Amino acid sequence: VNDYPSQYKVKLSGMLRSPKIDFHPPFLMLMPVPLDVETEGVITIIPQDFIRQSRIRVKLPTLELADGTKTCPFSVQFPEGQDIFLSSDGTANELTCSISFRSSKPMSFLGEMLFIDQEEN
């Protein structure tokens, strides 16, 4: 290259994809139960476009009752772990998430739980 004063141009292009997760089923409806009895549902988290290992965590909603007290009647467990691993072919493992509800006071709730990775995606 040094012996030839020609110019060389290299054109690069790429696409940046943000990591995202899908859920199966896309929403969860827990069955009504008597007071202080736990009800539970299971969802599958399907990671997409992750380029490195990541850990999923959940922000649970805090509910305010009619008497003004605040409570969080939900709990979340990841029976097989909450880390997303990439395989050699670039695909990510699916995660199983168990969501439980238990309350000593009557209530109903329609809302969201936030599932995020360590980079706040």
Short mmCIF file of C-alpha atoms in Angstrom, two decimals, residues 1-42:
data_model
loop_
_atom_site.label_atom_id
_atom_site.label_comp_id
_atom_site.label_asym_id
_atom_site.label_seq_id
_atom_site.Cartn_x
_atom_site.Cartn_y
_atom_site.Cartn_z
CA VAL A 1 0.00 0.00 0.00
CA ASN A 2 2.85 2.41 0.80
CA ASP A 3 4.32 1.99 -2.71
CA TYR A 4 1.01 2.95 -4.36
CA PRO A 5 -0.39 6.39 -3.51
CA SER A 6 -3.95 5.33 -4.30
CA GLN A 7 -6.68 6.04 -1.78
CA TYR A 8 -8.70 3.23 -0.34
CA LYS A 9 -12.12 3.66 1.13
CA VAL A 10 -13.84 1.20 3.38
CA LYS A 11 -17.56 1.51 3.83
CA LEU A 12 -18.98 0.05 7.04
CA SER A 13 -22.58 -0.43 7.94
CA GLY A 14 -24.35 -2.04 10.83
CA MET A 15 -27.53 -2.28 12.76
CA LEU A 16 -27.87 -1.78 16.50
CA ARG A 17 -30.71 -3.68 18.12
CA SER A 18 -31.89 -3.00 21.61
CA PRO A 19 -32.39 -6.03 23.80
CA LYS A 20 -35.99 -6.86 24.60
CA ILE A 21 -37.99 -9.58 26.26
CA ASP A 22 -41.30 -11.16 25.32
CA PHE A 23 -43.63 -13.00 27.65
CA HIS A 24 -45.67 -16.14 27.25
CA PRO A 25 -48.49 -15.73 28.04
CA PRO A 26 -48.45 -11.97 27.31
CA PHE A 27 -50.52 -11.24 30.43
CA LEU A 28 -51.26 -13.11 33.62
CA MET A 29 -54.57 -13.33 35.44
CA LEU A 30 -54.36 -14.86 38.90
CA MET A 31 -57.44 -16.60 40.24
CA PRO A 32 -59.38 -15.11 43.18
CA VAL A 33 -58.63 -16.92 46.43
CA PRO A 34 -59.71 -16.62 50.09
CA LEU A 35 -57.81 -14.19 52.34
CA ASP A 36 -54.28 -15.31 53.27
CA VAL A 37 -54.27 -18.01 50.61
CA GLU A 38 -51.58 -17.83 47.93
CA THR A 39 -52.38 -17.94 44.23
CA GLU A 40 -49.63 -18.40 41.66
CA GLY A 41 -49.03 -18.18 37.94
CA VAL A 42 -46.04 -19.01 35.76
#
